Amino acid sequence: MKEQKSTIFETVPEGFRVVTVGSGSPKTEVGRNAPSTLVQFKDKYFLVDCGASATSTLTKIGLPVENITNMLFTHQHVDHNGDFWTFFIDGWQGLNGRRSLNLVGPRVQKLYDTTVDFFKDDLAYRARLGTASDGALTNVNIMDLTEEQHSLELDGVQITAIPVPHTAPTYAYRFEADGQSVVVSGDLAYTEDLAPFAKGVDILVIDGMMTTDFSALSEQGAENLREGLKGSHAIPEALAKMAADAEAKKVVLTHLGLGKEDTNTVNKAFSDVNFQGEIIVAEDGLVITP
């Protein structure tokens, strides 16, 4: 079942709403921007990852980036942070720019320091034009995640983060408030830790990896890619097991586009584990509600 796309962004009267801002993979392609997921709770926004074109897509769906003061990263790969510089400066500049920013994730202190150092002349120029320092040079709260579990509260939402297996330090996030919950897995290989972490979740946004056909590559190239993906992305059978064990009510498959999407294999994998929830294949700008 496909949910609606939004053109005018409005406050949610109660509970959560999720938007797959970018549903693609590291390879740029038409129709799928790089990974980025928006978690909304009432009139508060949490952007998880900020891949290429995230700022543009958010603007298209009617959400100015200056309204987003919570930026969380699952990990620091370029397909997940490539649009951060634009998000950071565009959302801050001007009289109506954001005046506070929370940055959460692995190595976010280094990302912030690098950004401020590289763009120091640009930031100074915009400050001379009248933009206050708050939200960029001051009033920025940074929480670097390490290898352990973390819990915090932002804007009335309880957020828990656990490490998951990938090729860089990576975290899955669980958002909880008013009896509802959302989990964003980030990129991950199979792990037994995800199911208890996501138990009973209303919406599970998971690294979909629907690709099983690499026929466009040479035989050796396809084999190299399969081997390389084993420890970094869950194959359909693995992601179906994680979703079923978690008893997720809705599963949103994202991070798509590494090859031909094999819907039949994915559907069979979920059927084989007797998954009882709803399966949604992400698109850019897709809106999902509990």
PDB file of C-alpha atoms in Angstrom:
ATOM      1  CA  MET A   1       0.000   0.000   0.000  1.00  0.00           C
ATOM      2  CA  LYS A   2       1.366   3.404  -0.970  1.00  0.00           C
ATOM      3  CA  GLU A   3       0.844   6.377   1.299  1.00  0.00           C
ATOM      4  CA  GLN A   4       0.357   9.971   0.184  1.00  0.00           C
ATOM      5  CA  LYS A   5       2.882  12.517  -1.001  1.00  0.00           C
ATOM      6  CA  SER A   6       2.678  15.944   0.619  1.00  0.00           C
ATOM      7  CA  THR A   7       2.891  19.340  -1.072  1.00  0.00           C
ATOM      8  CA  ILE A   8       2.039  21.543   1.927  1.00  0.00           C
ATOM      9  CA  PHE A   9       3.563  20.591   5.228  1.00  0.00           C
ATOM     10  CA  GLU A  10       1.323  20.972   8.242  1.00  0.00           C
ATOM     11  CA  THR A  11       1.493  20.309  11.957  1.00  0.00           C
ATOM     12  CA  VAL A  12       0.402  16.825  12.998  1.00  0.00           C
ATOM     13  CA  PRO A  13      -2.450  17.220  15.513  1.00  0.00           C
ATOM     14  CA  GLU A  14      -1.113  14.318  17.556  1.00  0.00           C
ATOM     15  CA  GLY A  15       1.515  11.609  17.278  1.00  0.00           C
ATOM     16  CA  PHE A  16       4.140  10.992  14.629  1.00  0.00           C
ATOM     17  CA  ARG A  17       4.494  11.310  10.895  1.00  0.00           C
ATOM     18  CA  VAL A  18       7.428  10.058   8.801  1.00  0.00           C
ATOM     19  CA  VAL A  19       8.600  11.334   5.416  1.00  0.00           C
ATOM     20  CA  THR A  20      11.172   9.477   3.325  1.00  0.00           C
ATOM     21  CA  VAL A  21      12.921  12.625   2.100  1.00  0.00           C
ATOM     22  CA  GLY A  22      15.480  10.594   0.169  1.00  0.00           C
ATOM     23  CA  SER A  23      15.025   6.875  -0.541  1.00  0.00           C
ATOM     24  CA  GLY A  24      18.073   6.135  -2.652  1.00  0.00           C
ATOM     25  CA  SER A  25      21.596   4.793  -2.275  1.00  0.00           C
ATOM     26  CA  PRO A  26      25.142   6.127  -2.795  1.00  0.00           C
ATOM     27  CA  LYS A  27      24.712   5.933  -6.581  1.00  0.00           C
ATOM     28  CA  THR A  28      22.952   9.033  -7.897  1.00  0.00           C
ATOM     29  CA  GLU A  29      19.935   8.221 -10.048  1.00  0.00           C
ATOM     30  CA  VAL A  30      16.813   9.913 -11.345  1.00  0.00           C
ATOM     31  CA  GLY A  31      13.849   9.545  -9.014  1.00  0.00           C
ATOM     32  CA  ARG A  32      15.727   8.621  -5.844  1.00  0.00           C
ATOM     33  CA  ASN A  33      17.726  11.110  -3.830  1.00  0.00           C
ATOM     34  CA  ALA A  34      20.320  10.075  -1.256  1.00  0.00           C
ATOM     35  CA  PRO A  35      19.133   8.783   2.141  1.00  0.00           C
ATOM     36  CA  SER A  36      17.280  11.127   4.491  1.00  0.00           C
ATOM     37  CA  THR A  37      14.260  10.519   6.733  1.00  0.00           C
ATOM     38  CA  LEU A  38      12.128  13.120   8.494  1.00  0.00           C
ATOM     39  CA  VAL A  39      10.438  12.151  11.753  1.00  0.00           C
ATOM     40  CA  GLN A  40       7.767  14.652  12.780  1.00  0.00           C
ATOM     41  CA  PHE A  41       6.061  14.816  16.178  1.00  0.00           C
ATOM     42  CA  LYS A  42       3.275  17.407  16.217  1.00  0.00           C
ATOM     43  CA  ASP A  43       5.110  20.633  15.282  1.00  0.00           C
ATOM     44  CA  LYS A  44       8.630  19.341  15.999  1.00  0.00           C
ATOM     45  CA  TYR A  45      10.986  17.901  13.401  1.00  0.00           C
ATOM     46  CA  PHE A  46      13.865  15.426  13.538  1.00  0.00           C
ATOM     47  CA  LEU A  47      15.887  14.961  10.351  1.00  0.00           C
ATOM     48  CA  VAL A  48      17.737  11.641  10.303  1.00  0.00           C
ATOM     49  CA  ASP A  49      20.590  11.871   7.797  1.00  0.00           C
ATOM     50  CA  CYS A  50      20.988  14.548   5.167  1.00  0.00           C
ATOM     51  CA  GLY A  51      21.992  13.068   1.832  1.00  0.00           C
ATOM     52  CA  ALA A  52      22.271  14.981  -1.436  1.00  0.00           C
ATOM     53  CA  SER A  53      19.164  17.064  -2.315  1.00  0.00           C
ATOM     54  CA  ALA A  54      17.579  16.689   1.135  1.00  0.00           C
ATOM     55  CA  THR A  55      17.266  20.467   1.532  1.00  0.00           C
ATOM     56  CA  SER A  56      15.656  20.808  -1.896  1.00  0.00           C
ATOM     57  CA  THR A  57      13.179  17.983  -1.273  1.00  0.00           C
ATOM     58  CA  LEU A  58      12.183  19.396   2.113  1.00  0.00           C
ATOM     59  CA  THR A  59      11.504  22.746   0.459  1.00  0.00           C
ATOM     60  CA  LYS A  60       9.411  21.080  -2.252  1.00  0.00           C
ATOM     61  CA  ILE A  61       7.171  19.358   0.294  1.00  0.00           C
ATOM     62  CA  GLY A  62       6.592  22.678   2.020  1.00  0.00           C
ATOM     63  CA  LEU A  63       8.928  22.433   5.009  1.00  0.00           C
ATOM     64  CA  PRO A  64      11.514  25.236   5.253  1.00  0.00           C
ATOM     65  CA  VAL A  65      14.737  23.844   6.685  1.00  0.00           C
ATOM     66  CA  GLU A  66      14.954  26.650   9.234  1.00  0.00           C
ATOM     67  CA  ASN A  67      12.043  24.899  11.000  1.00  0.00           C
ATOM     68  CA  ILE A  68      14.240  21.855  11.644  1.00  0.00           C
ATOM     69  CA  THR A  69      16.381  22.239  14.762  1.00  0.00           C
ATOM     70  CA  ASN A  70      17.166  18.548  15.378  1.00  0.00           C
ATOM     71  CA  MET A  71      19.663  16.877  13.031  1.00  0.00           C
ATOM     72  CA  LEU A  72      20.599  13.249  13.720  1.00  0.00           C
ATOM     73  CA  PHE A  73      23.060  11.125  11.760  1.00  0.00           C
ATOM     74  CA  THR A  74      23.055   7.341  11.624  1.00  0.00           C
ATOM     75  CA  HIS A  75      26.633   7.411  10.316  1.00  0.00           C
ATOM     76  CA  GLN A  76      29.073   9.560   8.389  1.00  0.00           C
ATOM     77  CA  HIS A  77      29.011   8.271   4.825  1.00  0.00           C
ATOM     78  CA  VAL A  78      28.716  10.823   2.035  1.00  0.00           C
ATOM     79  CA  ASP A  79      25.317   9.557   0.874  1.00  0.00           C
ATOM     80  CA  HIS A  80      24.023  10.306   4.394  1.00  0.00           C
ATOM     81  CA  ASN A  81      25.661  13.675   5.067  1.00  0.00           C
ATOM     82  CA  GLY A  82      26.336  15.172   1.624  1.00  0.00           C
ATOM     83  CA  ASP A  83      23.750  17.959   1.940  1.00  0.00           C
ATOM     84  CA  PHE A  84      24.556  18.921   5.519  1.00  0.00           C
ATOM     85  CA  TRP A  85      26.514  22.043   4.578  1.00  0.00           C
ATOM     86  CA  THR A  86      23.524  23.409   2.649  1.00  0.00           C
ATOM     87  CA  PHE A  87      21.101  22.429   5.426  1.00  0.00           C
ATOM     88  CA  PHE A  88      23.338  24.036   8.050  1.00  0.00           C
ATOM     89  CA  ILE A  89      23.906  27.401   6.360  1.00  0.00           C
ATOM     90  CA  ASP A  90      20.647  27.749   4.431  1.00  0.00           C
ATOM     91  CA  GLY A  91      18.556  27.033   7.525  1.00  0.00           C
ATOM     92  CA  TRP A  92      20.539  29.502   9.656  1.00  0.00           C
ATOM     93  CA  GLN A  93      20.989  32.544   7.418  1.00  0.00           C
ATOM     94  CA  GLY A  94      18.617  35.495   7.362  1.00  0.00           C
ATOM     95  CA  LEU A  95      16.379  37.143   9.924  1.00  0.00           C
ATOM     96  CA  ASN A  96      14.058  34.137  10.086  1.00  0.00           C
ATOM     97  CA  GLY A  97      16.755  31.477  10.245  1.00  0.00           C
ATOM     98  CA  ARG A  98      17.002  28.872  12.995  1.00  0.00           C
ATOM     99  CA  ARG A  99      18.545  30.168  16.212  1.00  0.00           C
ATOM    100  CA  SER A 100      19.351  26.811  17.805  1.00  0.00           C
ATOM    101  CA  LEU A 101      20.513  23.449  16.508  1.00  0.00           C
ATOM    102  CA  ASN A 102      20.916  19.996  18.058  1.00  0.00           C
ATOM    103  CA  LEU A 103      23.406  17.702  16.320  1.00  0.00           C
ATOM    104  CA  VAL A 104      23.373  14.028  17.322  1.00  0.00           C
ATOM    105  CA  GLY A 105      25.315  11.061  15.975  1.00  0.00           C
ATOM    106  CA  PRO A 106      28.764   9.542  15.579  1.00  0.00           C
ATOM    107  CA  ARG A 107      31.556  12.027  14.816  1.00  0.00           C
ATOM    108  CA  VAL A 108      29.191  15.012  14.648  1.00  0.00           C
ATOM    109  CA  GLN A 109      31.660  17.196  16.552  1.00  0.00           C
ATOM    110  CA  LYS A 110      34.217  16.666  13.794  1.00  0.00           C
ATOM    111  CA  LEU A 111      31.582  17.255  11.106  1.00  0.00           C
ATOM    112  CA  TYR A 112      30.552  20.512  12.773  1.00  0.00           C
ATOM    113  CA  ASP A 113      34.122  21.708  13.358  1.00  0.00           C
ATOM    114  CA  THR A 114      35.098  20.920   9.762  1.00  0.00           C
ATOM    115  CA  THR A 115      32.041  22.752   8.410  1.00  0.00           C
ATOM    116  CA  VAL A 116      32.590  25.870  10.512  1.00  0.00           C
ATOM    117  CA  ASP A 117      36.305  25.957   9.654  1.00  0.00           C
ATOM    118  CA  PHE A 118      35.847  25.389   5.922  1.00  0.00           C
ATOM    119  CA  PHE A 119      33.051  27.973   5.631  1.00  0.00           C
ATOM    120  CA  LYS A 120      34.383  30.493   8.152  1.00  0.00           C
ATOM    121  CA  ASP A 121      34.557  33.300   5.564  1.00  0.00           C
ATOM    122  CA  ASP A 122      31.086  32.478   4.257  1.00  0.00           C
ATOM    123  CA  LEU A 123      29.646  32.414   7.783  1.00  0.00           C
ATOM    124  CA  ALA A 124      31.366  35.699   8.654  1.00  0.00           C
ATOM    125  CA  TYR A 125      30.015  37.323   5.496  1.00  0.00           C
ATOM    126  CA  ARG A 126      26.426  36.295   6.283  1.00  0.00           C
ATOM    127  CA  ALA A 127      26.849  37.446   9.875  1.00  0.00           C
ATOM    128  CA  ARG A 128      27.897  40.888   8.605  1.00  0.00           C
ATOM    129  CA  LEU A 129      24.658  40.988   6.625  1.00  0.00           C
ATOM    130  CA  GLY A 130      22.737  40.750   9.880  1.00  0.00           C
ATOM    131  CA  THR A 131      22.375  37.035  10.694  1.00  0.00           C
ATOM    132  CA  ALA A 132      22.841  36.348  14.413  1.00  0.00           C
ATOM    133  CA  SER A 133      25.499  33.839  15.443  1.00  0.00           C
ATOM    134  CA  ASP A 134      22.984  31.639  17.312  1.00  0.00           C
ATOM    135  CA  GLY A 135      22.180  28.439  15.443  1.00  0.00           C
ATOM    136  CA  ALA A 136      25.552  28.211  13.717  1.00  0.00           C
ATOM    137  CA  LEU A 137      28.486  29.588  15.721  1.00  0.00           C
ATOM    138  CA  THR A 138      26.696  29.609  19.074  1.00  0.00           C
ATOM    139  CA  ASN A 139      23.703  27.833  20.593  1.00  0.00           C
ATOM    140  CA  VAL A 140      24.611  24.564  18.865  1.00  0.00           C
ATOM    141  CA  ASN A 141      24.243  21.489  21.083  1.00  0.00           C
ATOM    142  CA  ILE A 142      26.449  18.601  19.967  1.00  0.00           C
ATOM    143  CA  MET A 143      26.084  15.009  21.174  1.00  0.00           C
ATOM    144  CA  ASP A 144      28.746  12.654  19.852  1.00  0.00           C
ATOM    145  CA  LEU A 145      27.637   9.028  20.085  1.00  0.00           C
ATOM    146  CA  THR A 146      30.148   6.370  21.065  1.00  0.00           C
ATOM    147  CA  GLU A 147      29.886   2.585  20.928  1.00  0.00           C
ATOM    148  CA  GLU A 148      27.310   2.267  23.707  1.00  0.00           C
ATOM    149  CA  GLN A 149      23.551   2.827  23.902  1.00  0.00           C
ATOM    150  CA  HIS A 150      22.398   6.403  24.388  1.00  0.00           C
ATOM    151  CA  SER A 151      19.154   7.999  25.542  1.00  0.00           C
ATOM    152  CA  LEU A 152      18.088  11.629  25.365  1.00  0.00           C
ATOM    153  CA  GLU A 153      14.973  13.770  25.157  1.00  0.00           C
ATOM    154  CA  LEU A 154      14.465  16.462  22.549  1.00  0.00           C
ATOM    155  CA  ASP A 155      11.290  18.520  22.087  1.00  0.00           C
ATOM    156  CA  GLY A 156       9.201  16.144  24.177  1.00  0.00           C
ATOM    157  CA  VAL A 157      10.344  13.010  22.344  1.00  0.00           C
ATOM    158  CA  GLN A 158      12.348  10.245  24.008  1.00  0.00           C
ATOM    159  CA  ILE A 159      15.143   9.113  21.696  1.00  0.00           C
ATOM    160  CA  THR A 160      17.225   5.985  22.141  1.00  0.00           C
ATOM    161  CA  ALA A 161      20.189   5.023  19.966  1.00  0.00           C
ATOM    162  CA  ILE A 162      22.010   1.710  19.659  1.00  0.00           C
ATOM    163  CA  PRO A 163      25.008   0.757  17.512  1.00  0.00           C
ATOM    164  CA  VAL A 164      24.309  -1.489  14.508  1.00  0.00           C
ATOM    165  CA  PRO A 165      26.782  -3.312  12.220  1.00  0.00           C
ATOM    166  CA  HIS A 166      27.957  -1.410   9.148  1.00  0.00           C
ATOM    167  CA  THR A 167      31.294  -0.334   7.662  1.00  0.00           C
ATOM    168  CA  ALA A 168      31.455   2.834   9.775  1.00  0.00           C
ATOM    169  CA  PRO A 169      30.196   3.527  13.320  1.00  0.00           C
ATOM    170  CA  THR A 170      26.412   3.475  12.793  1.00  0.00           C
ATOM    171  CA  TYR A 171      23.363   3.928  15.014  1.00  0.00           C
ATOM    172  CA  ALA A 172      19.687   3.052  14.829  1.00  0.00           C
ATOM    173  CA  TYR A 173      17.284   5.499  16.500  1.00  0.00           C
ATOM    174  CA  ARG A 174      13.993   4.908  18.288  1.00  0.00           C
ATOM    175  CA  PHE A 175      11.618   7.851  18.799  1.00  0.00           C
ATOM    176  CA  GLU A 176       8.828   7.535  21.398  1.00  0.00           C
ATOM    177  CA  ALA A 177       6.076   9.880  22.567  1.00  0.00           C
ATOM    178  CA  ASP A 178       2.349   9.731  23.370  1.00  0.00           C
ATOM    179  CA  GLY A 179       2.249   5.945  23.085  1.00  0.00           C
ATOM    180  CA  GLN A 180       3.628   5.864  19.526  1.00  0.00           C
ATOM    181  CA  SER A 181       7.064   4.928  18.216  1.00  0.00           C
ATOM    182  CA  VAL A 182       9.268   5.168  15.127  1.00  0.00           C
ATOM    183  CA  VAL A 183      12.580   3.392  14.472  1.00  0.00           C
ATOM    184  CA  VAL A 184      15.076   4.407  11.775  1.00  0.00           C
ATOM    185  CA  SER A 185      17.622   1.618  11.376  1.00  0.00           C
ATOM    186  CA  GLY A 186      20.337   3.319   9.363  1.00  0.00           C
ATOM    187  CA  ASP A 187      22.468   1.108   7.129  1.00  0.00           C
ATOM    188  CA  LEU A 188      22.985  -2.290   8.711  1.00  0.00           C
ATOM    189  CA  ALA A 189      23.794  -5.925   8.220  1.00  0.00           C
ATOM    190  CA  TYR A 190      21.753  -8.527  10.092  1.00  0.00           C
ATOM    191  CA  THR A 191      21.851  -8.091  13.860  1.00  0.00           C
ATOM    192  CA  GLU A 192      19.886  -9.740  16.659  1.00  0.00           C
ATOM    193  CA  ASP A 193      19.953  -6.420  18.520  1.00  0.00           C
ATOM    194  CA  LEU A 194      17.462  -4.664  16.237  1.00  0.00           C
ATOM    195  CA  ALA A 195      14.377  -6.792  17.038  1.00  0.00           C
ATOM    196  CA  PRO A 196      14.258  -6.089  20.798  1.00  0.00           C
ATOM    197  CA  PHE A 197      15.183  -2.462  20.153  1.00  0.00           C
ATOM    198  CA  ALA A 198      12.325  -2.051  17.641  1.00  0.00           C
ATOM    199  CA  LYS A 199       9.822  -4.327  19.450  1.00  0.00           C
ATOM    200  CA  GLY A 200       6.228  -3.399  18.665  1.00  0.00           C
ATOM    201  CA  VAL A 201       7.232  -0.255  16.785  1.00  0.00           C
ATOM    202  CA  ASP A 202       4.542   1.537  14.769  1.00  0.00           C
ATOM    203  CA  ILE A 203       6.854   2.454  11.866  1.00  0.00           C
ATOM    204  CA  LEU A 204      10.197   0.780  11.128  1.00  0.00           C
ATOM    205  CA  VAL A 205      12.244   2.578   8.461  1.00  0.00           C
ATOM    206  CA  ILE A 206      14.881   0.039   7.483  1.00  0.00           C
ATOM    207  CA  ASP A 207      17.786  -0.341   5.082  1.00  0.00           C
ATOM    208  CA  GLY A 208      15.818  -2.162   2.383  1.00  0.00           C
ATOM    209  CA  MET A 209      18.428  -3.651   0.065  1.00  0.00           C
ATOM    210  CA  MET A 210      15.805  -5.009  -2.360  1.00  0.00           C
ATOM    211  CA  THR A 211      18.459  -5.703  -4.965  1.00  0.00           C
ATOM    212  CA  THR A 212      19.366  -9.295  -5.781  1.00  0.00           C
ATOM    213  CA  ASP A 213      19.955  -8.920  -9.534  1.00  0.00           C
ATOM    214  CA  PHE A 214      23.358  -7.501 -10.478  1.00  0.00           C
ATOM    215  CA  SER A 215      23.228  -8.709 -14.084  1.00  0.00           C
ATOM    216  CA  ALA A 216      24.215  -5.256 -15.357  1.00  0.00           C
ATOM    217  CA  LEU A 217      27.675  -5.868 -13.903  1.00  0.00           C
ATOM    218  CA  SER A 218      30.330  -8.302 -15.040  1.00  0.00           C
ATOM    219  CA  GLU A 219      30.262 -11.691 -13.327  1.00  0.00           C
ATOM    220  CA  GLN A 220      33.317 -10.803 -11.248  1.00  0.00           C
ATOM    221  CA  GLY A 221      31.964  -7.326 -10.502  1.00  0.00           C
ATOM    222  CA  ALA A 222      28.659  -8.767  -9.323  1.00  0.00           C
ATOM    223  CA  GLU A 223      30.416 -11.278  -7.086  1.00  0.00           C
ATOM    224  CA  ASN A 224      32.662  -8.585  -5.605  1.00  0.00           C
ATOM    225  CA  LEU A 225      29.626  -6.413  -4.846  1.00  0.00           C
ATOM    226  CA  ARG A 226      27.711  -9.287  -3.224  1.00  0.00           C
ATOM    227  CA  GLU A 227      30.664 -10.090  -0.988  1.00  0.00           C
ATOM    228  CA  GLY A 228      31.201  -6.448  -0.114  1.00  0.00           C
ATOM    229  CA  LEU A 229      27.565  -5.963   0.855  1.00  0.00           C
ATOM    230  CA  LYS A 230      27.368  -8.985   3.155  1.00  0.00           C
ATOM    231  CA  GLY A 231      28.749  -7.205   6.183  1.00  0.00           C
ATOM    232  CA  SER A 232      27.140  -3.850   5.520  1.00  0.00           C
ATOM    233  CA  HIS A 233      23.553  -4.305   4.248  1.00  0.00           C
ATOM    234  CA  ALA A 234      20.932  -6.920   5.144  1.00  0.00           C
ATOM    235  CA  ILE A 235      19.762  -9.234   2.355  1.00  0.00           C
ATOM    236  CA  PRO A 236      15.956  -9.593   1.969  1.00  0.00           C
ATOM    237  CA  GLU A 237      15.740 -12.711   4.162  1.00  0.00           C
ATOM    238  CA  ALA A 238      17.664 -10.982   6.956  1.00  0.00           C
ATOM    239  CA  LEU A 239      15.699  -7.745   6.926  1.00  0.00           C
ATOM    240  CA  ALA A 240      12.412  -9.695   6.841  1.00  0.00           C
ATOM    241  CA  LYS A 241      13.495 -11.679   9.903  1.00  0.00           C
ATOM    242  CA  MET A 242      14.460  -8.523  11.795  1.00  0.00           C
ATOM    243  CA  ALA A 243      11.119  -6.861  10.982  1.00  0.00           C
ATOM    244  CA  ALA A 244       9.104  -9.966  11.886  1.00  0.00           C
ATOM    245  CA  ASP A 245      10.987 -10.557  15.138  1.00  0.00           C
ATOM    246  CA  ALA A 246      10.395  -6.901  16.044  1.00  0.00           C
ATOM    247  CA  GLU A 247       6.660  -7.303  15.316  1.00  0.00           C
ATOM    248  CA  ALA A 248       6.713  -3.965  13.528  1.00  0.00           C
ATOM    249  CA  LYS A 249       3.313  -2.674  12.437  1.00  0.00           C
ATOM    250  CA  LYS A 250       4.634  -0.955   9.298  1.00  0.00           C
ATOM    251  CA  VAL A 251       7.976  -1.527   7.581  1.00  0.00           C
ATOM    252  CA  VAL A 252       9.323   1.101   5.186  1.00  0.00           C
ATOM    253  CA  LEU A 253      12.032  -0.221   2.862  1.00  0.00           C
ATOM    254  CA  THR A 254      14.473   2.537   1.929  1.00  0.00           C
ATOM    255  CA  HIS A 255      18.100   2.952   0.759  1.00  0.00           C
ATOM    256  CA  LEU A 256      17.140   1.532  -2.628  1.00  0.00           C
ATOM    257  CA  GLY A 257      18.714   1.650  -6.056  1.00  0.00           C
ATOM    258  CA  LEU A 258      21.939  -0.408  -6.001  1.00  0.00           C
ATOM    259  CA  GLY A 259      20.514  -2.481  -8.846  1.00  0.00           C
ATOM    260  CA  LYS A 260      17.223  -3.887 -10.057  1.00  0.00           C
ATOM    261  CA  GLU A 261      14.701  -4.021  -7.192  1.00  0.00           C
ATOM    262  CA  ASP A 262      13.531  -7.593  -6.696  1.00  0.00           C
ATOM    263  CA  THR A 263      10.023  -7.171  -5.283  1.00  0.00           C
ATOM    264  CA  ASN A 264       9.154 -10.862  -5.633  1.00  0.00           C
ATOM    265  CA  THR A 265      12.128 -12.040  -3.581  1.00  0.00           C
ATOM    266  CA  VAL A 266      11.456  -9.432  -0.907  1.00  0.00           C
ATOM    267  CA  ASN A 267       7.752 -10.303  -0.666  1.00  0.00           C
ATOM    268  CA  LYS A 268       8.587 -13.999  -0.426  1.00  0.00           C
ATOM    269  CA  ALA A 269      11.137 -13.321   2.333  1.00  0.00           C
ATOM    270  CA  PHE A 270       8.496 -11.516   4.409  1.00  0.00           C
ATOM    271  CA  SER A 271       5.917 -14.207   3.701  1.00  0.00           C
ATOM    272  CA  ASP A 272       8.328 -16.967   4.733  1.00  0.00           C
ATOM    273  CA  VAL A 273       8.706 -15.427   8.200  1.00  0.00           C
ATOM    274  CA  ASN A 274       4.958 -14.812   8.481  1.00  0.00           C
ATOM    275  CA  PHE A 275       5.326 -11.046   8.774  1.00  0.00           C
ATOM    276  CA  GLN A 276       1.978  -9.611   9.875  1.00  0.00           C
ATOM    277  CA  GLY A 277       2.551  -5.914   9.283  1.00  0.00           C
ATOM    278  CA  GLU A 278       2.348  -3.638   6.249  1.00  0.00           C
ATOM    279  CA  ILE A 279       5.248  -3.394   3.790  1.00  0.00           C
ATOM    280  CA  ILE A 280       5.875  -0.015   2.144  1.00  0.00           C
ATOM    281  CA  VAL A 281       8.489   0.613  -0.541  1.00  0.00           C
ATOM    282  CA  ALA A 282       9.825   4.128   0.003  1.00  0.00           C
ATOM    283  CA  GLU A 283       9.748   6.930  -2.524  1.00  0.00           C
ATOM    284  CA  ASP A 284      11.159  10.421  -2.193  1.00  0.00           C
ATOM    285  CA  GLY A 285       8.607  12.594  -0.394  1.00  0.00           C
ATOM    286  CA  LEU A 286       6.434   9.693   0.753  1.00  0.00           C
ATOM    287  CA  VAL A 287       4.436  10.382   3.940  1.00  0.00           C
ATOM    288  CA  ILE A 288       3.756   7.534   6.387  1.00  0.00           C
ATOM    289  CA  THR A 289       1.588   7.713   9.488  1.00  0.00           C
ATOM    290  CA  PRO A 290       1.091   5.088  12.231  1.00  0.00           C
TER     291      PRO A 290
END
